[in-house]
XYZ file of C-alpha atoms in Angstrom:
431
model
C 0.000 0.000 0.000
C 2.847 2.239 0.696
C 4.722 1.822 -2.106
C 1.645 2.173 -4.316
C 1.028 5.294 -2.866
C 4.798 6.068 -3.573
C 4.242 5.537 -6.995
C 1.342 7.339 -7.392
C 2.788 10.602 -5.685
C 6.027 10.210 -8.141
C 3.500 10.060 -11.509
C 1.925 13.015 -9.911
C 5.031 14.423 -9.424
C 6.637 13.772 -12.871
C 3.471 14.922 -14.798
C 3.863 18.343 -13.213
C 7.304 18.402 -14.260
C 6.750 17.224 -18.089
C 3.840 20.184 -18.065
C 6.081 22.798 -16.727
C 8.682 22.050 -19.226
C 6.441 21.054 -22.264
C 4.782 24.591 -21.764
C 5.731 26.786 -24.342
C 7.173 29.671 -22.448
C 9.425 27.079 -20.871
C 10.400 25.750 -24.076
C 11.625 28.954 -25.523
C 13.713 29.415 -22.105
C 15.471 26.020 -22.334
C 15.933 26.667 -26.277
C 17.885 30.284 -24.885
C 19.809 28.806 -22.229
C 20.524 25.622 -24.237
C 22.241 28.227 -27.105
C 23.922 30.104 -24.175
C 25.499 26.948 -22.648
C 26.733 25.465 -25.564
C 28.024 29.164 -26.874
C 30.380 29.502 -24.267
C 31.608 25.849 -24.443
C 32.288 26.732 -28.275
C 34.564 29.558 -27.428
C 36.792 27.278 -25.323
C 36.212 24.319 -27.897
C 37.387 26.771 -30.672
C 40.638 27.615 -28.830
C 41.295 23.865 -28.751
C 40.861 23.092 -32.805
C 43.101 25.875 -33.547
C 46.395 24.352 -31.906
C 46.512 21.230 -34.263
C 45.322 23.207 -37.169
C 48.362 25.718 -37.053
C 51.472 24.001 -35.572
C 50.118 20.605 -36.284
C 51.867 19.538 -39.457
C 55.222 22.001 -38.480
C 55.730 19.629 -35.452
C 55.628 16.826 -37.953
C 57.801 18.118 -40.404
C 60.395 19.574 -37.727
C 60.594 15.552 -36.402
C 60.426 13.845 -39.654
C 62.487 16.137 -41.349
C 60.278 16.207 -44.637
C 57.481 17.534 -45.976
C 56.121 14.280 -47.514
C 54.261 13.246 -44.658
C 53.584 16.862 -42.945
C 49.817 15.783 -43.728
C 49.579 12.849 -41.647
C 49.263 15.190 -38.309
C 46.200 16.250 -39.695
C 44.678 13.307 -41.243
C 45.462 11.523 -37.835
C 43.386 14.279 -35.614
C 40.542 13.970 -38.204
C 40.898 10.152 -38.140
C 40.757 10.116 -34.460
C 37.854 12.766 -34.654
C 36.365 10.247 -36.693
C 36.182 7.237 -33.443
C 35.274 10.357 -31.571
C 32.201 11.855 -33.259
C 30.463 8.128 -33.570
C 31.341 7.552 -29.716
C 29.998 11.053 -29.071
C 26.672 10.473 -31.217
C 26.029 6.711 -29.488
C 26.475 8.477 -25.910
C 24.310 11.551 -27.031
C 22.020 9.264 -28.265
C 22.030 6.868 -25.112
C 22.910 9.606 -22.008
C 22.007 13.227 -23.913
C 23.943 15.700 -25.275
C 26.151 16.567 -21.732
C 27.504 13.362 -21.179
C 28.138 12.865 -25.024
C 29.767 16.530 -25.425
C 31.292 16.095 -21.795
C 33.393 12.933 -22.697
C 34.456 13.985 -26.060
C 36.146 17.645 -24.920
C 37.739 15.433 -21.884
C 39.236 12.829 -24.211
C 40.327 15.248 -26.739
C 41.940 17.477 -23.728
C 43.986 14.149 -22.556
C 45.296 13.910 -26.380
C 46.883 17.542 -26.463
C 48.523 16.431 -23.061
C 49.749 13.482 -24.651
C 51.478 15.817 -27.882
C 53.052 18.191 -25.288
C 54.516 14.758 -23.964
C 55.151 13.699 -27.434
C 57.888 17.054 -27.985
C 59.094 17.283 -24.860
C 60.242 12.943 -25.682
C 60.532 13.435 -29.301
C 58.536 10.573 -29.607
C 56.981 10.427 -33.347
C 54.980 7.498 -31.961
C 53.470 9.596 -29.206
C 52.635 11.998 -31.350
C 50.634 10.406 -33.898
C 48.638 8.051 -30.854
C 48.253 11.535 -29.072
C 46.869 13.200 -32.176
C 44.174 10.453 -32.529
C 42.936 10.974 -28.868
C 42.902 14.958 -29.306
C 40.730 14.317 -32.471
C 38.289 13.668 -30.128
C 38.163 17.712 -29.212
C 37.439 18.515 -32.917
C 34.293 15.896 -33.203
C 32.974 16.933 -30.291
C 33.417 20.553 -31.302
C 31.643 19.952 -34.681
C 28.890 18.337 -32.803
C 28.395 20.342 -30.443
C 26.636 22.293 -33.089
C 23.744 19.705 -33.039
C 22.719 20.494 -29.443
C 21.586 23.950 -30.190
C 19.257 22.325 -32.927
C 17.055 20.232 -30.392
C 14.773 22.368 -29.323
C 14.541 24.803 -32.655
C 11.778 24.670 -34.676
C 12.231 23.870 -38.850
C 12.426 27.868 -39.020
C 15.135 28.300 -36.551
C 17.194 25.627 -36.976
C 20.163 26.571 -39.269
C 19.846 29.860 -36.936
C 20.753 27.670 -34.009
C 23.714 25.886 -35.718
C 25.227 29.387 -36.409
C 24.439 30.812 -33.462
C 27.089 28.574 -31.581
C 29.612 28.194 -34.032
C 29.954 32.270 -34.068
C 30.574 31.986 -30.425
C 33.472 29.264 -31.484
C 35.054 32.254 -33.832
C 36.370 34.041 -30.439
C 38.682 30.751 -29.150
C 39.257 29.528 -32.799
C 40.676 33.252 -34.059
C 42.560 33.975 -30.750
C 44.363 30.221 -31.007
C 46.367 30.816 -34.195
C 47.136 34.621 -32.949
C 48.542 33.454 -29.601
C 50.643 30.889 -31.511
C 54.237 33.095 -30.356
C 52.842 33.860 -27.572
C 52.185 30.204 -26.486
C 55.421 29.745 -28.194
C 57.304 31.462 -25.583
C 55.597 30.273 -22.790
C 56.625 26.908 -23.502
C 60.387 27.896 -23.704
C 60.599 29.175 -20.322
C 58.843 26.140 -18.722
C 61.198 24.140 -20.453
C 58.751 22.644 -23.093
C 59.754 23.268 -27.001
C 58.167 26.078 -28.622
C 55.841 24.732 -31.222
C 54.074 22.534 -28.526
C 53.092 25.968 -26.806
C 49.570 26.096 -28.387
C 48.650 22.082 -27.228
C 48.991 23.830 -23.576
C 46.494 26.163 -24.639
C 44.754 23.214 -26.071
C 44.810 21.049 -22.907
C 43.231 23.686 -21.261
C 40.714 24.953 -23.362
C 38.732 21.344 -24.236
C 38.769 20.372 -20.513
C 37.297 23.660 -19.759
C 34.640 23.240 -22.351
C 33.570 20.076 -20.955
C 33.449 21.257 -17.570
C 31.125 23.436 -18.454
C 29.206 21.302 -20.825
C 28.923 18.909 -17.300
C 28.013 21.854 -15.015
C 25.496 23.900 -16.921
C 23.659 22.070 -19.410
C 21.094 20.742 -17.424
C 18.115 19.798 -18.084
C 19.721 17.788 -21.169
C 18.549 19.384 -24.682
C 17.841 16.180 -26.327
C 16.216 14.585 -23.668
C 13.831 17.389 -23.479
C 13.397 17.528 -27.624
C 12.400 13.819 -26.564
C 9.925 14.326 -24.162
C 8.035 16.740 -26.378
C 8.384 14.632 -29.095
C 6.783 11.799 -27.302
C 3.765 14.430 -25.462
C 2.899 16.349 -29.186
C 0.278 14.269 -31.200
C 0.761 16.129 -34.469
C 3.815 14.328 -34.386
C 4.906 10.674 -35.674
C 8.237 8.339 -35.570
C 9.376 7.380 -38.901
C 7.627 4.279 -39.254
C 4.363 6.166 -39.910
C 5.614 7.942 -42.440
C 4.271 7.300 -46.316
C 7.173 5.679 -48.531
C 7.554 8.506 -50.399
C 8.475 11.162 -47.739
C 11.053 8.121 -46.590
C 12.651 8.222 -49.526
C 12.701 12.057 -49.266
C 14.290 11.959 -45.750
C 16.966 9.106 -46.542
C 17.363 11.340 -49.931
C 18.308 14.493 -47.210
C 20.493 12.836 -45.292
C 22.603 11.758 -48.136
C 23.027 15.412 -49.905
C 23.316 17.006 -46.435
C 26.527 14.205 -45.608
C 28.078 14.673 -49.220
C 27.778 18.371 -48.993
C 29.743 18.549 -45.483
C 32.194 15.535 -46.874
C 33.380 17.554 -50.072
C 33.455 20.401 -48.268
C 35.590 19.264 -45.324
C 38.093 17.642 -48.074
C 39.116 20.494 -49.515
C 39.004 22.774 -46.924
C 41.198 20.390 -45.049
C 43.773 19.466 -48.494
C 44.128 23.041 -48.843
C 44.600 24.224 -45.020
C 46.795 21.833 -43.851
C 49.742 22.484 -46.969
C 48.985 26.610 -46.604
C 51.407 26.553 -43.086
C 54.161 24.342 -45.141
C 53.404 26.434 -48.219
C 54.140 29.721 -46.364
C 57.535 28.503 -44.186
C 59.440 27.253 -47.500
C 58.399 31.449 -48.550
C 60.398 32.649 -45.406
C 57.164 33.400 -43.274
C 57.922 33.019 -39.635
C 54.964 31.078 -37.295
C 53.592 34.891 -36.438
C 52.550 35.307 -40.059
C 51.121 31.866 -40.564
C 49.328 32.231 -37.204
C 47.419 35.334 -38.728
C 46.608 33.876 -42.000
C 45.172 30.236 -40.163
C 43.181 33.138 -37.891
C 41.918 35.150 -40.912
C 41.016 31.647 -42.352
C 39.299 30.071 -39.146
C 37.556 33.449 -38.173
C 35.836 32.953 -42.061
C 35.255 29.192 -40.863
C 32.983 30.252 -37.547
C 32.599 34.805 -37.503
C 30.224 34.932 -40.713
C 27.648 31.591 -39.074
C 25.361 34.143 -37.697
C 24.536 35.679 -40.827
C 24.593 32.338 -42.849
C 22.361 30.736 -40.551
C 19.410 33.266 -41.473
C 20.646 32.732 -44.981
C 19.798 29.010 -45.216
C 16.952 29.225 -43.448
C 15.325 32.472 -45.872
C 16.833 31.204 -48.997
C 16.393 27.312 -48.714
C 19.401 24.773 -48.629
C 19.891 24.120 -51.901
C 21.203 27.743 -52.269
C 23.515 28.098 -49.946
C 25.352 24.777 -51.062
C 25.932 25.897 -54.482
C 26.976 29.011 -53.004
C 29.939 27.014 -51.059
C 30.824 25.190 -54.197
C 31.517 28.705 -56.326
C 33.320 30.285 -52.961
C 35.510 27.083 -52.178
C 35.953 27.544 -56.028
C 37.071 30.821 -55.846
C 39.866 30.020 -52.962
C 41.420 27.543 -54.833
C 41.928 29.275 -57.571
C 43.448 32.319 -55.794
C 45.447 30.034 -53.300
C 46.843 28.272 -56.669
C 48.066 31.773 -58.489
C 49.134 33.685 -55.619
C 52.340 34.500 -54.770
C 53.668 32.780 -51.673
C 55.142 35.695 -50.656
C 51.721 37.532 -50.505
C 50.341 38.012 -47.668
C 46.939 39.984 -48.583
C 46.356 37.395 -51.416
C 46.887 34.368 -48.931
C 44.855 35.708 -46.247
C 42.068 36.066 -49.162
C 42.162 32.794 -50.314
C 42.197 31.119 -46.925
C 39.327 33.521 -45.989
C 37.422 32.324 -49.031
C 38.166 28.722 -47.746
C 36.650 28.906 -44.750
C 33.908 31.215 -46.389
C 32.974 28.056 -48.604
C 33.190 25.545 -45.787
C 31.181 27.312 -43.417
C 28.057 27.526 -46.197
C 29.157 24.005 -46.861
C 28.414 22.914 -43.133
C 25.288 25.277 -42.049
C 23.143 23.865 -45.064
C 24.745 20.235 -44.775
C 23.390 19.971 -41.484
C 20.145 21.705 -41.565
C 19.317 19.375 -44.177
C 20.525 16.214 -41.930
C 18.185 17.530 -39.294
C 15.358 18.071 -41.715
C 15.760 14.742 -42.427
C 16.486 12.774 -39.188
C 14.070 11.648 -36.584
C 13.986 12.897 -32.792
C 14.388 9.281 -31.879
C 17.352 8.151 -33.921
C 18.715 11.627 -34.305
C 22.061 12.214 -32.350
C 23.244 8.851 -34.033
C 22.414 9.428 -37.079
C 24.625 12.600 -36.753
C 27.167 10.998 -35.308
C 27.462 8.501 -38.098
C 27.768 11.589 -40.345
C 30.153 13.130 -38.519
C 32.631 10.299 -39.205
C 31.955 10.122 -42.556
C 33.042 14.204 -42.493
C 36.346 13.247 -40.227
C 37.513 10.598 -42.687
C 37.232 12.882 -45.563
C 38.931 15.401 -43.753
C 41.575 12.907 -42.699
C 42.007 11.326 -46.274
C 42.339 15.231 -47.407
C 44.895 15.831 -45.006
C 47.195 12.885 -46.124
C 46.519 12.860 -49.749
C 47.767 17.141 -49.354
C 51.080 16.506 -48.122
C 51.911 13.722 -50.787
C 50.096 15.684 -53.536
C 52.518 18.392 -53.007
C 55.474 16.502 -52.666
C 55.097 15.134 -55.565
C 53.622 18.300 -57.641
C 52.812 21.812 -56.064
C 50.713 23.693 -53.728
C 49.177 25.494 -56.808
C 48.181 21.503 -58.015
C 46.553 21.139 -54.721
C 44.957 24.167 -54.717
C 43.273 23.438 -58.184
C 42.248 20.565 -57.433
C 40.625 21.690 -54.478
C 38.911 24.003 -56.253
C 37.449 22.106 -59.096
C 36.182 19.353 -56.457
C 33.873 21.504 -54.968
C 32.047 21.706 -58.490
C 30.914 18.304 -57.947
C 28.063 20.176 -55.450
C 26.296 21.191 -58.099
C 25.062 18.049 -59.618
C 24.509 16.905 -56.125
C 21.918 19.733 -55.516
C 20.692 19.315 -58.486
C 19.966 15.419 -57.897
C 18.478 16.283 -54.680
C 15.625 18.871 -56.411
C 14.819 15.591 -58.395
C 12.721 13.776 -55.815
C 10.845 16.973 -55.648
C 7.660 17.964 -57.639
């Protein structure tokens, strides 16, 4: 008797709960904080990516002693992102977005302690292992982007994604620019120079999960759930008529080859730019600006994207990132390397391309996804975007080894054409 009474006070208690949160006052609340939370985790998460981006393939090349394989640092944090953004997306899926997001900035925080091991040891094999872990920073900052998308309406939704990756603009953009300064720090604690910005690294991810852990309570996606579950307008995707499956699974695939072709050549061409500039007598200052000029294109214009894809449709904006990434290719691949105006402009353009690339890539995915298998699904698309990146970062090193940077560049830029015919296929299931 007591325990059925027990039970009936907790149902009592629950429903009052669900109402209070289901109301739609409180769901607009939750939807702000949610965007706030995961903001300020972004700026820390975007201080993280930077360090590998711009010293990355230098340490590489200063312990190999060639250029052939300056790549691989990249390819192996994108790889290792890869592991990460699936074990991120099953745990999102299974615990919510905090422990998901938590876990991933943790893990990728351990791997930047492990490369500041790696040079102080000048252990090549530590480095590459330690690389793989702090790829786990980078997936988790990429999908991090997802969480402010749970509670957004179809309206609001690439809104939300841009809305946290401008907030990632301020760590990525002051990472690159605090390369020296990093640089020097590490010196006088003993620690060589160009493992200064993994310090900042180390720091920055573990911050961003703590406060992933701390403040985003209640959990985003658990919420999305509930209301999911409570709204009867809505059904899973076993209800749904054949023909708006095929649309969905039609979505998914545009929105994942969209973000893959992006990420390749964003990645070919970005990781070779740092080599590019050294062999033109550019010291680590310079090619900290021009990574910061490139990554502030990557995150600063999301904001204003976001409301782009959302007024102007997806289809748009992707063929919009094909002509930009088009466009810094071909001004990466007849610049001088001595130029600094025309380098910052072409790796501005890159991350110009990629970020229109991303925002509509993943609107569409979460057009086309169900509340219920959602954060996996993303996940699962997430890896297929870290081995593209990761096959882009090997195949640039050897691609220039063996030609040029202005090859690499052109190809680059002529493989982003290939989203037009994409878009194009995806308009054909429409009437």
């Amino acid at each position: 008797m007591v325990q059925k009474n027990r039970e009936e006070v907790l149902d009592v208690e629950t429903t009052s709960v669900q109402s209070d949160i289901l109301s739609s006052e409180k769901q607009k609340a939750l939807y702000k904080r949610t965007l706030f939370v995961v903001s300020v985790s972004q700026i820390f998460g975007g201080a993280g990516l930077a360090a590998g981006v711009t010293v990355g393939a230098l340490i590489a090349q200063q312990m190999l002693g060639t250029d052939a394989y300056a790549g691989v640092p990249t390819a192996l944090f994108t790889l290792g992102s890869a592991g990460a953004a699936l074990m991120v997306g099953r745990l999102s899926q299974r615990f919510g977005r905090r422990i998901g997001l938590t876990t991933g900035f943790l893990i990728g925080g351990l791997g930047a302690i492990g490369v500041i091991m790696a040079a102080i040891v000048n252990s090549i094999f530590l480095l590459f292992l330690s690389l793989l872990i702090y790829g786990a920073g980078t997936a988790t900052n990429l999908q991090a982007r997802y969480a402010g998308t749970d509670l957004a309406n179809s309206k609001q939704r690439a809104t939300a994604i841009s809305t946290t990756m401008v907030f990632t603009t301020f760590g990525a953009v002051a990472g690159p620019n605090l390369v020296n300064v990093m640089g020097n720090f590490a010196l006088s604690i003993g620690v060589p120079s160009l493992a200064g910005p993994f310090i900042l690294a180390a720091t920055a991810y573990i911050l961003a999960g703590v406060v992933l852990f701390i403040m985003l309570r209640p959990d985003p996606l658990v919420i999305a759930r509930m209301i999911e579950a409570t709204n009867p307008q809505t059904s899973s995707n076993v209800d749904l008529p054949t023909t708006e499956k095929i649309q969905n699974k039609r979505g998914v695939i545009v929105g994942a080859t969209i973000m893959v072709l992006t990420q390749i050549v964003m990645v070919a061409i970005m990781t070779m730019t740092p080599v590019h500039m050294r062999h033109h007598g550019h010291d680590l200052g310079a090619i900290g600006l021009v990574i910061g000029f490139h990554i502030g294109a990557m995150y600063l214009p999301s904001l204003v994207t976001g409301i782009l894809v959302d007024k102007l449709g997806r289809t748009a904006m992707a063929i919009a990132s094909g002509t930009t990434l088009l466009l810094a290719g071909l001004t990466a691949a007849f610049a001088s390397g001595d130029s600094m105006v025309f380098l910052v402009i072409a790796l501005s353009l890159l991350g110009l391309g990629w970020n229109f690339g991303l925002i509509s890539g993943t609107a569409l995915i979460v057009d086309s996804t169900d509340i219920s298998t959602r954060a996996k699904t993303q996940g699962t698309v997430d890896v297929l975007i870290a081995l593209s990146g990761a096959a882009g970062g090997v195949l640039s090193g050897m691609v220039v080894a063996g030609s040029s940077y202005l090859t690499l560049s052109l190809i680059g830029g002529l493989l982003s054409l290939f989203l037009i015919p994409v878009m194009l296929w995806s308009r054909g299931g429409k009437k």
